[in-house]
Every structure is written in C-alpha cells, then in structure tokens.
Short mmCIF file of C-alpha atoms (C1' of nucleotides) in Angstrom, two decimals:
data_model
loop_
_atom_site.label_atom_id
_atom_site.label_comp_id
_atom_site.label_asym_id
_atom_site.label_seq_id
_atom_site.Cartn_x
_atom_site.Cartn_y
_atom_site.Cartn_z
CA MET A 497 -0.88 13.71 -38.61
CA LEU A 498 -0.84 16.90 -36.26
CA THR A 499 -2.88 19.10 -39.61
CA THR A 500 -6.28 17.45 -39.19
CA ALA A 501 -8.88 17.43 -36.85
CA PRO A 502 -10.34 13.69 -35.77
CA ARG A 503 -12.00 11.79 -38.85
CA GLY A 504 -15.56 13.51 -38.46
CA MET A 505 -14.98 17.09 -36.51
CA ASN A 506 -15.14 19.90 -37.73
CA ASP A 507 -13.82 23.16 -37.91
CA VAL A 508 -16.17 25.74 -38.10
CA LEU A 509 -14.09 29.06 -39.46
CA PRO A 510 -15.12 32.76 -38.99
CA GLY A 511 -16.69 32.53 -42.48
CA GLU A 512 -18.62 30.24 -41.51
CA SER A 513 -19.63 31.01 -37.73
CA ARG A 514 -21.63 33.69 -38.78
CA ARG A 515 -24.23 31.53 -40.54
CA TRP A 516 -24.38 29.44 -36.72
CA GLN A 517 -25.01 32.23 -35.80
CA ALA A 518 -27.74 33.68 -37.40
CA VAL A 519 -29.29 30.34 -36.83
CA GLU A 520 -28.51 30.30 -33.18
CA GLU A 521 -30.51 33.78 -32.34
CA THR A 522 -33.00 32.04 -34.40
CA ALA A 523 -33.54 29.33 -32.16
CA ARG A 524 -32.82 32.00 -28.51
CA ARG A 525 -35.34 34.17 -29.61
CA VAL A 526 -38.50 31.63 -30.41
CA CYS A 527 -37.49 29.45 -27.50
CA ARG A 528 -37.76 33.21 -25.51
CA LEU A 529 -41.46 33.15 -27.49
CA TYR A 530 -42.21 30.14 -26.49
CA GLY A 531 -41.44 30.60 -22.52
CA TYR A 532 -38.31 27.43 -22.70
CA GLY A 533 -35.14 28.65 -20.69
CA GLU A 534 -31.70 27.63 -21.32
CA ILE A 535 -30.47 24.61 -19.78
CA ARG A 536 -26.96 23.22 -20.16
CA THR A 537 -25.24 20.75 -18.72
CA PRO A 538 -21.83 18.95 -19.02
CA VAL A 539 -20.30 17.06 -21.92
CA VAL A 540 -19.78 13.79 -20.36
CA GLU A 541 -22.40 11.74 -18.02
CA HIS A 542 -22.60 9.04 -16.01
CA THR A 543 -22.58 6.66 -19.07
CA GLU A 544 -25.43 4.75 -16.82
CA VAL A 545 -27.16 7.44 -17.64
CA PHE A 546 -27.19 6.68 -21.02
CA THR A 547 -27.49 2.91 -20.63
CA ARG A 548 -30.68 2.47 -19.08
CA THR A 549 -32.31 5.44 -20.93
CA VAL A 550 -31.71 5.15 -24.45
CA GLY A 551 -30.88 1.39 -23.78
CA GLU A 552 -28.85 -1.40 -23.90
CA ALA A 553 -29.83 -2.63 -27.66
CA THR A 554 -30.46 0.09 -29.47
CA ASP A 555 -26.83 1.04 -31.77
CA VAL A 556 -26.27 4.21 -30.17
CA VAL A 557 -25.19 1.94 -26.68
CA GLN A 558 -23.83 -0.87 -28.26
CA LYS A 559 -20.91 0.49 -30.58
CA GLU A 560 -21.27 4.37 -31.31
CA MET A 561 -20.62 6.21 -27.55
CA TYR A 562 -17.58 7.23 -27.19
CA THR A 563 -16.85 5.71 -23.20
CA PHE A 564 -13.59 6.19 -20.83
CA GLN A 565 -12.62 5.28 -17.41
CA ASP A 566 -11.49 8.62 -15.13
CA LYS A 567 -8.81 8.81 -13.01
CA ALA A 568 -10.96 7.21 -9.75
CA GLY A 569 -12.23 4.09 -12.28
CA ARG A 570 -16.17 5.54 -12.96
CA TRP A 571 -17.34 4.91 -16.43
CA LEU A 572 -18.16 8.30 -18.05
CA THR A 573 -19.31 9.22 -21.57
CA LEU A 574 -19.29 11.37 -23.86
CA ARG A 575 -22.75 12.47 -24.45
CA PRO A 576 -24.23 11.10 -27.41
CA GLU A 577 -27.21 12.83 -27.19
CA GLY A 578 -29.23 15.76 -25.41
CA THR A 579 -32.76 14.92 -23.36
CA ALA A 580 -31.39 11.85 -20.83
CA PRO A 581 -29.15 14.23 -19.70
CA VAL A 582 -31.67 16.73 -19.00
CA ALA A 583 -33.46 14.76 -17.46
CA ARG A 584 -30.69 13.74 -14.74
CA ALA A 585 -30.34 17.82 -14.09
CA TYR A 586 -33.83 17.54 -13.65
CA LEU A 587 -34.11 15.10 -10.86
CA GLN A 588 -30.41 15.73 -9.72
CA HIS A 589 -31.56 19.90 -8.57
CA GLY A 590 -35.43 18.77 -7.53
CA LEU A 591 -37.45 21.06 -10.65
CA ASP A 592 -40.03 17.84 -10.01
CA LYS A 593 -40.77 19.38 -6.88
CA GLY A 594 -41.20 23.30 -9.07
CA PRO A 595 -43.25 24.74 -11.37
CA GLN A 596 -44.25 22.46 -13.94
CA PRO A 597 -44.17 21.99 -17.00
CA PHE A 598 -40.55 22.53 -16.76
CA LYS A 599 -39.57 23.63 -20.31
CA VAL A 600 -35.82 24.32 -21.41
CA PHE A 601 -33.61 24.50 -24.23
CA TYR A 602 -30.06 23.98 -25.14
CA LEU A 603 -27.39 24.41 -28.16
CA GLY A 604 -24.35 25.02 -28.44
CA ALA A 605 -22.28 22.01 -26.91
CA PRO A 606 -22.13 19.03 -29.32
CA MET A 607 -22.79 15.70 -28.96
CA PHE A 608 -20.89 12.88 -29.94
CA ARG A 609 -21.23 9.22 -31.74
CA HIS A 610 -18.48 7.40 -33.40
CA GLU A 611 -20.11 6.50 -36.52
CA ARG A 612 -18.76 6.59 -39.97
CA PRO A 613 -18.61 9.94 -41.58
CA GLN A 614 -21.03 11.25 -44.54
CA ALA A 615 -23.14 13.35 -45.50
CA GLY A 616 -25.44 15.65 -42.87
CA ARG A 617 -23.37 12.81 -40.09
CA TYR A 618 -20.57 13.90 -37.83
CA ARG A 619 -18.62 12.45 -35.03
CA GLN A 620 -18.93 15.17 -32.78
CA HIS A 621 -22.42 16.98 -34.33
CA TYR A 622 -24.24 20.09 -32.66
CA GLN A 623 -28.30 20.01 -31.79
CA PHE A 624 -30.86 22.11 -30.97
CA GLY A 625 -33.11 20.42 -28.01
CA VAL A 626 -35.86 21.72 -26.64
CA GLU A 627 -37.51 19.76 -23.30
CA ALA A 628 -40.50 19.97 -21.28
CA LEU A 629 -41.57 17.88 -18.46
CA GLY A 630 -44.16 16.97 -16.07
CA THR A 631 -47.31 17.16 -17.84
CA LEU A 632 -49.17 14.72 -20.12
CA ASP A 633 -51.14 17.77 -21.13
CA PRO A 634 -51.16 17.06 -26.03
CA ALA A 635 -51.72 20.35 -25.73
CA LEU A 636 -47.99 20.22 -25.16
CA ASP A 637 -47.05 17.96 -28.02
CA ALA A 638 -48.68 20.11 -30.33
CA GLU A 639 -46.51 23.30 -28.02
CA ILE A 640 -43.65 21.33 -29.60
CA ILE A 641 -44.37 20.51 -33.28
CA LEU A 642 -45.58 24.42 -33.28
CA LEU A 643 -41.76 25.61 -31.68
CA VAL A 644 -40.19 24.12 -34.45
CA HIS A 645 -41.85 24.70 -37.33
CA HIS A 646 -41.96 28.24 -35.90
CA PHE A 647 -38.51 28.04 -35.72
CA LEU A 648 -38.17 26.56 -39.44
CA SER A 649 -39.95 28.99 -40.65
CA GLU A 650 -38.78 32.12 -39.15
CA LEU A 651 -35.15 30.68 -40.86
CA GLY A 652 -37.40 30.65 -44.61
CA LEU A 653 -38.17 26.71 -44.16
CA GLY A 654 -41.56 26.41 -43.65
CA SER A 655 -41.84 24.06 -46.39
CA LEU A 656 -40.34 20.62 -44.96
CA ARG A 657 -42.66 18.22 -43.90
CA VAL A 658 -43.48 17.05 -40.39
CA HIS A 659 -44.27 13.01 -39.54
CA LEU A 660 -46.16 12.07 -37.39
CA ASN A 661 -47.10 8.69 -35.90
CA SER A 662 -47.64 7.49 -32.06
CA ILE A 663 -45.61 4.32 -30.75
CA GLY A 664 -47.42 3.86 -27.81
CA ASP A 665 -46.18 3.38 -23.98
CA GLU A 666 -45.30 -0.10 -21.26
CA ARG A 667 -48.89 -0.87 -21.19
CA CYS A 668 -49.96 -1.38 -25.24
CA ARG A 669 -46.13 -1.45 -26.72
CA PRO A 670 -45.46 -4.87 -25.50
CA ALA A 671 -48.68 -6.28 -26.47
CA TYR A 672 -48.90 -5.11 -30.28
CA ARG A 673 -44.60 -6.31 -30.07
CA GLU A 674 -46.35 -9.58 -30.18
CA LYS A 675 -49.27 -9.62 -32.48
CA LEU A 676 -45.96 -8.69 -34.98
CA ARG A 677 -43.90 -11.05 -33.74
CA ASP A 678 -46.63 -13.72 -34.64
CA PHE A 679 -47.70 -12.14 -37.77
CA LEU A 680 -44.13 -12.25 -38.47
CA ARG A 681 -42.64 -15.24 -37.96
CA PRO A 682 -44.27 -17.23 -40.66
CA ARG A 683 -43.22 -15.00 -42.76
CA LEU A 684 -39.46 -14.90 -41.66
CA GLU A 685 -37.67 -16.24 -45.18
CA GLU A 686 -38.84 -13.25 -46.88
CA LEU A 687 -37.23 -10.25 -44.36
CA CYS A 688 -33.59 -9.42 -44.69
CA PRO A 689 -31.50 -11.23 -42.39
CA ASP A 690 -31.02 -8.28 -40.45
CA CYS A 691 -35.22 -8.14 -39.75
CA ARG A 692 -34.98 -11.96 -39.80
CA GLY A 693 -32.14 -12.04 -36.87
CA HIS A 694 -31.54 -9.90 -34.25
CA ARG A 695 -34.34 -6.92 -35.03
CA PHE A 696 -37.13 -9.95 -34.49
CA GLU A 697 -35.11 -10.80 -31.94
CA LYS A 698 -34.84 -7.22 -30.12
CA ASN A 699 -36.58 -4.88 -31.96
CA PRO A 700 -39.17 -5.56 -34.42
CA LEU A 701 -41.33 -2.23 -33.93
CA ARG A 702 -37.79 -1.58 -36.21
CA ILE A 703 -38.68 -3.92 -39.30
CA LEU A 704 -41.43 -1.89 -39.52
CA ASP A 705 -39.07 1.45 -41.28
CA CYS A 706 -36.51 -0.91 -42.36
CA LYS A 707 -35.76 0.16 -46.60
CA VAL A 708 -35.16 -3.71 -47.78
CA ARG A 709 -38.27 -4.06 -50.75
CA THR A 710 -39.29 -7.43 -49.15
CA CYS A 711 -39.64 -6.06 -45.83
CA ARG A 712 -41.52 -3.12 -46.54
CA ALA A 713 -44.30 -5.85 -48.87
CA VAL A 714 -44.24 -7.36 -45.93
CA VAL A 715 -44.55 -5.02 -43.40
CA ARG A 716 -47.51 -3.19 -45.70
CA GLU A 717 -49.86 -6.47 -44.95
CA ALA A 718 -48.49 -6.24 -40.78
CA PRO A 719 -50.91 -5.30 -38.09
CA ARG A 720 -50.60 -1.70 -37.52
CA LEU A 721 -49.54 -0.26 -33.85
CA LEU A 722 -51.83 3.03 -34.67
CA ASP A 723 -54.63 0.40 -33.82
CA HIS A 724 -53.54 -1.36 -31.12
CA LEU A 725 -53.03 1.83 -28.77
CA CYS A 726 -54.17 1.36 -25.42
CA ASP A 727 -57.38 3.66 -24.56
CA GLU A 728 -55.47 6.76 -23.31
CA CYS A 729 -52.41 6.47 -26.27
CA ARG A 730 -55.29 5.56 -28.43
CA GLU A 731 -57.26 9.30 -27.01
CA HIS A 732 -54.71 11.33 -26.25
CA PHE A 733 -52.65 11.17 -29.73
CA ARG A 734 -56.60 11.81 -31.51
CA THR A 735 -56.58 15.29 -29.23
CA PHE A 736 -52.89 16.22 -30.17
CA GLN A 737 -53.68 15.53 -33.87
CA SER A 738 -56.60 17.76 -33.70
CA TYR A 739 -54.85 20.41 -31.95
CA LEU A 740 -52.44 20.66 -34.54
CA LYS A 741 -55.38 19.95 -37.01
CA ASP A 742 -57.62 23.69 -35.43
CA LEU A 743 -53.68 25.46 -35.56
CA GLY A 744 -53.59 24.33 -39.21
CA LEU A 745 -50.25 22.75 -38.90
CA GLU A 746 -49.83 20.27 -41.55
CA PHE A 747 -48.16 17.22 -40.92
CA ARG A 748 -48.24 13.36 -42.82
CA LEU A 749 -48.63 10.66 -40.34
CA ASP A 750 -46.69 7.88 -41.11
CA THR A 751 -47.33 3.95 -38.96
CA SER A 752 -43.51 2.62 -39.81
CA LEU A 753 -41.54 5.70 -37.88
CA VAL A 754 -40.58 4.40 -35.43
CA ARG A 755 -37.31 6.01 -33.14
CA GLY A 756 -34.20 4.26 -32.19
CA PHE A 757 -34.10 4.70 -28.57
CA ASP A 758 -36.03 3.21 -26.10
CA TYR A 759 -37.55 5.87 -24.17
CA TYR A 760 -40.18 6.98 -26.44
CA THR A 761 -43.49 6.47 -26.13
CA LYS A 762 -46.97 7.48 -27.90
CA THR A 763 -45.71 10.76 -30.11
CA VAL A 764 -43.22 10.04 -32.04
CA PHE A 765 -42.26 13.12 -35.46
CA GLU A 766 -39.23 13.60 -37.62
CA VAL A 767 -39.21 17.09 -39.64
CA VAL A 768 -38.11 15.56 -43.15
CA TYR A 769 -35.81 17.66 -45.82
CA THR A 770 -35.12 14.82 -48.73
CA GLY A 771 -32.40 17.11 -49.99
CA LEU A 772 -29.87 15.83 -47.70
CA GLY A 773 -29.57 12.33 -48.94
CA ALA A 774 -29.32 9.98 -46.57
CA GLN A 775 -29.60 11.85 -43.78
CA SER A 776 -33.05 12.97 -44.52
CA ALA A 777 -34.28 13.93 -40.58
CA VAL A 778 -33.16 17.29 -39.48
CA CYS A 779 -35.28 16.74 -36.69
CA GLY A 780 -36.45 14.08 -34.74
CA GLY A 781 -38.35 13.38 -31.43
CA GLY A 782 -40.93 12.26 -29.06
CA ARG A 783 -42.40 11.81 -25.73
CA TYR A 784 -40.60 10.19 -23.47
CA ASP A 785 -43.46 8.89 -19.78
CA GLY A 786 -40.91 6.65 -18.50
CA LEU A 787 -37.49 8.41 -18.92
CA VAL A 788 -37.73 10.10 -15.64
CA GLU A 789 -37.99 6.73 -13.65
CA ALA A 790 -35.45 5.29 -15.35
CA LEU A 791 -33.21 7.78 -14.25
CA GLY A 792 -35.40 6.75 -10.78
CA GLY A 793 -37.08 9.28 -9.90
CA PRO A 794 -40.66 9.53 -10.04
CA ALA A 795 -42.68 8.78 -12.62
CA THR A 796 -42.84 12.06 -14.70
CA PRO A 797 -44.02 12.84 -18.59
CA GLY A 798 -41.87 15.04 -21.20
CA ILE A 799 -41.81 15.65 -24.11
CA GLY A 800 -39.01 17.59 -26.33
CA PHE A 801 -37.07 17.03 -30.20
CA GLY A 802 -33.40 17.03 -30.88
CA LEU A 803 -32.48 19.05 -34.21
CA GLY A 804 -29.35 18.78 -36.40
CA LEU A 805 -27.66 22.18 -36.55
CA GLU A 806 -25.71 20.80 -39.53
CA ARG A 807 -28.13 19.11 -41.14
CA LEU A 808 -30.16 22.27 -41.01
CA LEU A 809 -27.50 24.63 -42.18
CA LEU A 810 -26.83 21.70 -44.82
CA THR A 811 -30.69 22.33 -45.51
CA LEU A 812 -30.47 25.80 -45.71
CA GLU A 813 -27.35 26.09 -48.24
CA ARG A 814 -29.51 22.97 -50.77
CA GLN A 815 -32.71 26.14 -50.25
CA GLY A 816 -30.94 29.02 -51.45
CA LEU A 817 -31.52 30.25 -47.96
CA LEU A 818 -27.83 31.31 -46.81
CA ALA A 819 -25.86 34.95 -46.34
CA ALA A 820 -23.19 34.94 -48.23
CA GLU A 821 -19.81 34.27 -46.27
CA ALA A 822 -18.86 37.42 -44.35
CA GLY A 823 -16.23 39.45 -42.99
CA ALA A 824 -15.51 40.43 -39.66
CA GLY A 825 -18.35 43.09 -40.06
CA VAL A 826 -15.29 46.05 -38.89
CA GLU A 827 -17.27 49.77 -39.81
CA ALA A 828 -14.11 51.40 -39.90
CA TYR A 829 -11.17 51.08 -41.23
CA VAL A 830 -7.52 53.29 -40.13
CA CYS A 831 -5.13 53.59 -42.33
CA ALA A 832 -1.26 54.67 -41.64
CA LEU A 833 0.94 56.51 -43.64
CA GLY A 834 4.64 55.92 -42.75
CA ALA A 835 6.16 54.96 -38.39
CA LEU A 836 4.36 58.32 -37.59
CA ALA A 837 1.26 58.51 -38.15
CA ARG A 838 1.42 55.15 -37.62
CA ARG A 839 1.70 56.31 -33.55
CA GLN A 840 -1.18 58.84 -34.43
CA ALA A 841 -3.32 55.86 -36.24
CA LEU A 842 -3.53 53.30 -32.79
CA GLY A 843 -5.04 56.03 -30.84
CA LEU A 844 -7.42 57.29 -32.79
CA LEU A 845 -8.67 53.24 -33.68
CA ASP A 846 -8.84 52.91 -29.47
CA GLY A 847 -10.52 56.20 -29.71
CA LEU A 848 -13.13 54.74 -32.24
CA ARG A 849 -13.09 51.83 -30.40
CA ARG A 850 -14.44 52.47 -26.59
CA ALA A 851 -17.12 54.55 -29.26
CA GLY A 852 -18.07 51.75 -30.10
CA VAL A 853 -16.97 52.26 -33.56
CA ALA A 854 -16.14 47.87 -35.03
CA ALA A 855 -12.10 48.99 -36.38
CA ASP A 856 -9.36 48.09 -37.24
CA VAL A 857 -6.11 48.60 -38.52
CA ASP A 858 -3.05 47.59 -40.88
CA TYR A 859 -0.65 45.37 -39.26
CA LEU A 860 1.27 44.13 -42.38
CA GLY A 861 2.81 48.05 -42.77
CA ARG A 862 1.66 47.36 -46.21
CA SER A 863 1.21 50.24 -49.00
CA LEU A 864 -2.27 52.42 -48.61
CA LYS A 865 -3.54 50.33 -51.73
CA ALA A 866 -3.19 47.42 -50.19
CA GLN A 867 -4.88 49.11 -47.02
CA LEU A 868 -7.44 49.97 -48.54
CA ARG A 869 -7.58 47.00 -50.26
CA ALA A 870 -8.23 44.85 -46.56
CA ALA A 871 -10.67 48.04 -45.47
CA ASP A 872 -12.87 46.99 -48.79
CA ARG A 873 -12.47 43.55 -47.51
CA ALA A 874 -12.93 44.14 -44.05
CA GLY A 875 -16.34 44.75 -44.67
CA ALA A 876 -15.40 48.84 -43.88
CA ARG A 877 -18.19 51.75 -44.67
CA LEU A 878 -15.52 54.45 -43.83
CA ALA A 879 -11.82 54.23 -44.36
CA LEU A 880 -9.58 56.62 -42.30
CA ILE A 881 -5.90 57.77 -44.04
CA VAL A 882 -3.15 59.06 -41.50
CA GLY A 883 -0.28 60.42 -43.46
CA GLU A 884 2.50 63.05 -43.15
CA ASP A 885 -0.04 65.45 -45.08
CA GLU A 886 -3.00 64.78 -41.87
CA LEU A 887 -0.17 64.68 -39.42
CA ALA A 888 1.31 67.81 -39.97
CA ARG A 889 -1.61 69.51 -40.39
CA GLY A 890 -3.66 67.69 -37.48
CA LEU A 891 -6.03 66.20 -39.48
CA VAL A 892 -7.44 63.10 -41.00
CA THR A 893 -9.30 62.42 -43.89
CA VAL A 894 -11.78 60.34 -44.25
CA ARG A 895 -13.14 58.36 -47.25
CA ARG A 896 -16.77 57.19 -47.40
CA MET A 897 -15.78 53.24 -49.45
CA ALA A 898 -19.04 52.90 -50.92
CA ASP A 899 -18.48 55.76 -53.70
CA GLY A 900 -14.67 57.50 -52.71
CA ALA A 901 -15.73 60.39 -51.33
CA GLN A 902 -13.57 61.91 -48.83
CA ASP A 903 -13.37 64.85 -46.92
CA GLN A 904 -10.67 66.10 -43.85
CA VAL A 905 -11.99 66.54 -40.28
CA ALA A 906 -9.64 67.57 -37.32
CA LEU A 907 -8.33 64.80 -35.34
CA ALA A 908 -9.74 65.66 -32.34
CA GLN A 909 -12.94 65.49 -34.12
CA VAL A 910 -12.79 62.62 -35.57
CA VAL A 911 -14.39 60.10 -33.48
CA ALA A 912 -17.61 61.88 -32.67
CA THR A 913 -18.14 62.27 -37.07
CA VAL A 914 -17.42 58.65 -38.01
CA ALA A 915 -19.73 57.68 -35.01
CA ARG A 916 -22.25 60.64 -36.61
CA ARG A 917 -21.88 59.72 -39.61
CA LEU A 918 -22.00 55.53 -39.35
CA ALA A 919 -24.69 55.87 -37.01
CA GLY A 920 -27.12 57.96 -39.23
CA GLN A 921 -26.41 57.04 -42.92
CA ALA A 922 -28.37 59.02 -45.00
CA ASP A 923 -26.86 62.81 -42.89
CA ALA A 924 -23.33 61.31 -43.58
CA ALA A 925 -23.91 60.89 -46.94
CA SER A 926 -25.48 64.71 -48.05
CA GLU A 927 -22.54 65.91 -45.22
CA VAL A 928 -19.86 63.70 -47.48
CA ALA A 929 -21.49 65.05 -50.28
CA THR A 930 -20.77 68.38 -50.18
CA ARG A 931 -17.06 68.39 -49.35
CA ALA A 932 -16.63 65.96 -51.40
CA SER A 933 -12.88 66.09 -52.37
CA GLY A 934 -12.25 62.24 -53.47
CA SER A 935 -12.83 61.05 -56.87
CA PRO A 936 -15.88 59.09 -57.10
CA ARG A 937 -14.57 56.37 -60.01
CA GLY A 938 -15.71 52.91 -59.86
CA GLU A 939 -19.52 51.75 -59.43
CA GLU A 940 -21.51 51.38 -56.22
CA LYS A 941 -20.99 47.40 -54.29
CA PRO A 942 -23.86 45.48 -54.63
"C1'" G B 341 -18.00 -3.08 -38.68
"C1'" U B 342 -19.40 -3.60 -44.51
"C1'" G B 343 -18.80 -1.41 -49.00
"C1'" A B 344 -17.49 2.13 -53.07
"C1'" G B 345 -15.50 6.26 -55.23
"C1'" C B 346 -11.01 10.06 -55.01
"C1'" G B 347 -6.38 12.10 -52.50
"C1'" U B 348 -1.61 17.10 -57.78
"C1'" A B 349 -0.40 24.94 -55.30
"C1'" G B 350 -4.40 27.87 -49.46
"C1'" C B 351 -9.18 26.41 -52.63
"C1'" U B 352 -11.83 24.35 -56.70
"C1'" C B 353 -9.29 21.35 -60.41
"C1'" A B 354 -6.45 19.95 -65.53
"C1'" G B 355 -1.89 16.47 -66.20
"C1'" C B 356 -3.24 10.27 -65.78
"C1'" U B 357 -2.34 5.58 -73.97
"C1'" G B 358 4.35 6.15 -68.54
"C1'" G B 359 9.05 9.99 -70.53
"C1'" U B 360 9.83 19.76 -71.75
"C1'" C B 361 3.82 17.19 -66.43
"C1'" A B 362 4.83 19.74 -62.29
"C1'" G B 363 -0.25 23.42 -64.80
"C1'" A B 364 -4.95 26.93 -65.51
"C1'" G B 365 -8.64 28.93 -62.81
"C1'" C B 366 -9.27 32.04 -58.47
"C1'" G B 367 -7.05 33.55 -53.49
"C1'" C B 368 -2.79 35.94 -51.18
"C1'" G B 369 1.85 39.57 -52.19
"C1'" G B 370 3.46 43.60 -55.48
"C1'" G B 371 3.15 46.75 -60.32
"C1'" A B 372 1.03 50.11 -63.86
"C1'" C B 373 -1.68 54.84 -60.49
"C1'" U B 374 6.41 57.65 -56.12
"C1'" G B 375 -0.68 58.71 -50.92
"C1'" U B 376 -6.39 55.73 -52.40
"C1'" G B 377 -10.04 50.00 -52.64
"C1'" G B 378 -14.01 47.38 -55.82
"C1'" C B 379 -12.82 47.19 -62.66
"C1'" U B 380 -7.99 45.83 -66.28
"C1'" C B 381 -3.68 44.60 -67.48
"C1'" C B 382 1.45 42.62 -65.94
"C1'" C B 383 4.66 40.26 -62.58
"C1'" G B 384 5.70 37.23 -58.08
"C1'" A B 385 5.89 33.86 -53.93
"C1'" G B 386 3.52 28.92 -53.26
"C1'" G B 387 3.19 21.92 -54.60
"C1'" U B 388 8.01 15.70 -50.94
"C1'" C B 389 1.98 15.16 -57.39
"C1'" G B 390 -1.44 11.71 -49.62
"C1'" C B 391 3.09 8.12 -47.57
"C1'" G B 392 5.71 3.54 -48.19
"C1'" G B 393 7.41 0.01 -51.47
"C1'" G B 394 7.71 -2.84 -56.11
"C1'" U B 395 7.24 -2.56 -61.87
"C1'" U B 396 10.89 0.48 -65.93
"C1'" C B 397 16.48 3.46 -69.12
"C1'" A B 398 11.89 6.38 -67.01
"C1'" A B 399 5.60 7.02 -63.08
"C1'" A B 400 1.53 12.72 -60.40
"C1'" U B 401 0.77 8.70 -64.46
"C1'" C B 402 1.26 1.14 -63.72
"C1'" C B 403 0.85 -2.41 -60.00
"C1'" C B 404 0.61 -3.60 -54.53
"C1'" G B 405 0.15 -1.77 -49.40
"C1'" U B 406 -1.59 1.95 -45.97
"C1'" C B 407 -2.97 6.22 -44.34
"C1'" G B 408 -6.73 9.80 -45.69
"C1'" C B 409 -10.83 12.37 -47.05
"C1'" U B 410 -16.41 11.35 -49.48
"C1'" C B 411 -21.10 9.11 -50.36
"C1'" A B 412 -23.73 4.89 -49.40
"C1'" C B 413 -25.22 0.70 -45.58
"C1'" C B 414 -26.37 0.18 -40.62
"C1'" C B 415 -28.30 3.38 -37.32
"C1'" C B 416 -28.88 8.10 -36.15
"C1'" A B 417 -29.36 14.55 -35.44
#
RNA sequence: GUGAGCGUAGCUCAGCUGGUCAGAGCGCGGGACUGUGGCUCCCGAGGUCGCGGGUUCAAAUCCCGUCGCUCACCCCA
C-alpha cells in the first residue's frame, strides 16, 4: 500500500503544524530563560548506547527498538529516547571537562518505539527534552521541575499534577529490592502472573506500580523505598522537596512511582493529565547519576525529563487551549484578470514579497469571485485587483477584506502603500475609509 | 505480543431484519451578481461500499479469511 504512512507514524499537515510551532517556540523561549542551549543528536545511535543504559531487561530494549545492521555490519538503533544520546555526546566532545553543569534541551527530532499505537502513543513520536549534567545539587532537580511547570503554564496548563518520588541509588536500592522480595515471597499467590513471574525475578520495583487490584492491595502493606533510602539519597530528596515548597510549587508524593529505565536514580517524577486515556504521563523524568559511567565515562550525575509533544498537543486540545487551525497566513492576495494583467500581477507579487509582505496569487485561472474567495480563505487582509481597467490606467484596486472598502492606487506606489497599510492598521483604516468606493455589505469576520 | 470495536465520496457519517442502497452534511468547482470574498439559493464533479473468497436468483447489507485503523492490556513520552 503506497497511500498510507507506516503504522504509528503520522503526517503533520500545514493546518496543524502551526500548533506544533507555537509549542516549540514556547519551549525554546523558556529554555533560554533557564540557560539551556539546544543540542541536536543523530536519530540513529550505536545500539549499545541504549542497551547499556536503558537496561537489557527493559521492555524498550527487549522488544521496542528499531535495530538494524548497516552495510559494515555495525548494529544501529533508531533512538527510543533522548537522554542516553545526550550523555554520549557529552562524553564524545569532552564536555565533562567544560563548565558544569552542562545544560541542554532537545526538540524537533523524532524518537521511535515499536509498540502497538494507541491514544497518545505512536511509533514515531516527538519529545521536548531537557538535560543537566555535572552536579548533584538538589536545587537543579528543583529547577528542572520548575522549568516544566513554567513551560506548561505558558501554554495555559498550570494545573497538571506533578508526581514525585525517590527510588534511591546503587547503594540503597539493592538492599531495598531484597527487602521487598522478602516481603513479597510469602504472598506471591496473591500477585498477578506478570508480577509473580518475571517482575519478581528481574525488577520487583515494578510491582509497586502494577495496576492489578490484588497486587495493589499487597503492595499497600509493603515496605516503602522512601523509608529505606541511604543517608545521601534521603537528604537529597528532603532538600529537593524543601526547595519546591519554598518556591510554592505543588506536587504529590507518589511512592509507587517507578520509572521504566534502569538508569534512573534518586529523584523521579511525572507530570500527569488524566484526560488523555491510558497514556496519562505527559512528561516523565528524573535523575540518572550512573548513566554517564555506564557509557564508560567518569562518574557524573545528571537530571532531565522528556515531554511527549503528541500527548501535550492532545492535552491542550482536550483543555480547549489550541488555536483553530489556520491558513498559510498570507497578508495580501493578488487577483489578476486576463493574461496581460497576470503578467503585471506576477511582477507586483514579486515586489510585495521582496518588500516583506506575505503574498500569494491565483494559479488556476479562476474567476475574480473565486480569487477573492481564495484571498479570504488564505486570511489575506488586502486583495489587490489587476484587471483590464486598471491595466489601461496604470492602477491597482486595493480592497480591504474586512469590510470591502476599496480604492485605486498607482501601480508604482502599490507596494509601498500596501506595506504601509499593513503595518499601521489604524492608519490604513482611516486612509481607505476616506476614499472608499466599494460597497461594504458583509459584516466583519471575527 | 494479547484482546475488543470499526473499515461506505477529500472529511464526518447514514444506509446493514439481503432486492430503486449507492446517500446526507461539510469541503471542493461553477452559477445567480457578463470584474468583487465571507450570508443565501441553484447546479456540478467525486465512491472497485478496505481487499479476497463463500452463501444466494440477488450482498455495502449474511459467513470466512486477510489487510488497515482505533481503543485497551503490557510498557512508556
């Protein structure tokens, strides 16, 4: 089938792409406010970048990666996430020797996961991600949360819930893991098959956020990881939370919050919107103090998040915060009648564009009526009509679309006049009104 | 990988107790207004009814298969 995109991969058409641009512009602006520079890494990485960091046992690595061999036999993978590549670039370019923390964001390039698509989940999807490497300071954890919150607020989403937890590090988590196993072992019968089986063996922490009712009942009695953190992790988490409180940022402690990648340590968080269906996490992230080391670099702490743009757009839509789909945003539309006029019109069009006026023209040889309709749909504020009458007298009819007022301007002056009227709307209104010759019959559009 | 629902014009869908069933609204093109948009009215273009097979005198309508989409599980942004 040559007429459908691959499963779970979508086109973003012009009408919709403006919404994406609005979100992306906001992201860039906020990142600049917080001192984060943009990083662009390849869409493809050596497979090991992910297997050694995300974790061999995770679902993403085991069954969701697009992995292939190139012609030289190297194993490559379409990146399923954005943090490991950033850490790789950090090492490759010796950025650990530069000023710390190293603060970057990424935006605009896709991630790939081979899963069954559903609402808010796609095989090719886009994330806005922010990473800060090189310091353990809990104030940076707070900054990251603040940045997300700031970003979402700018889009009108101030009220999303922030879930927080700490999952310890390599000093305290192994001991807790055993404690949890000890607790669960006598209750295995009460757990669901998934939890009873591979989760208990490979990653018992995942049982903490299993959604099966019986599992949740068991887990409610389980020892809490938060109560078994080592001194450093406990102190880090305590300080981090106190910063958030000082800053007045609301959050909710969620002791069952466990993230799906092995590289997470200490702070983990999610920003949740329940109106999305099953995929409620709009944003997820946390600290990854062992990640750089796992790639063969020096022990280097880091923290960051990924924010799913499709999910964000979906959330904005559900909340009624999206602008209507818009046209190309042309300011002036040139209407030509007849072959000779058309010649004139193309020159006029070129002049307008070079003067910085977004302009378009009819390419279908349509009637004036149809050309004006096209001008209307394109969102043009002015229509410039060149017909035989105008041609003969060296004039152009300038029609204001909002109310139909129109006058005639000498061809040589049109570009300057149009530019001036578009620049100063009030001036243009009075200017045209005094010389109006058109018949204002429609009401103004909203 | 598992389960459920759905696949009819560009879009949203009606038609589905088998026999004027190939339709509506929106969109698109044209006209009413021989050179003037948004409103109204009129006309028009556009569909192998996802695909393949079966049942039947007859299938968009029933059955089987297949592909695709959607939602959910798993997991995640």
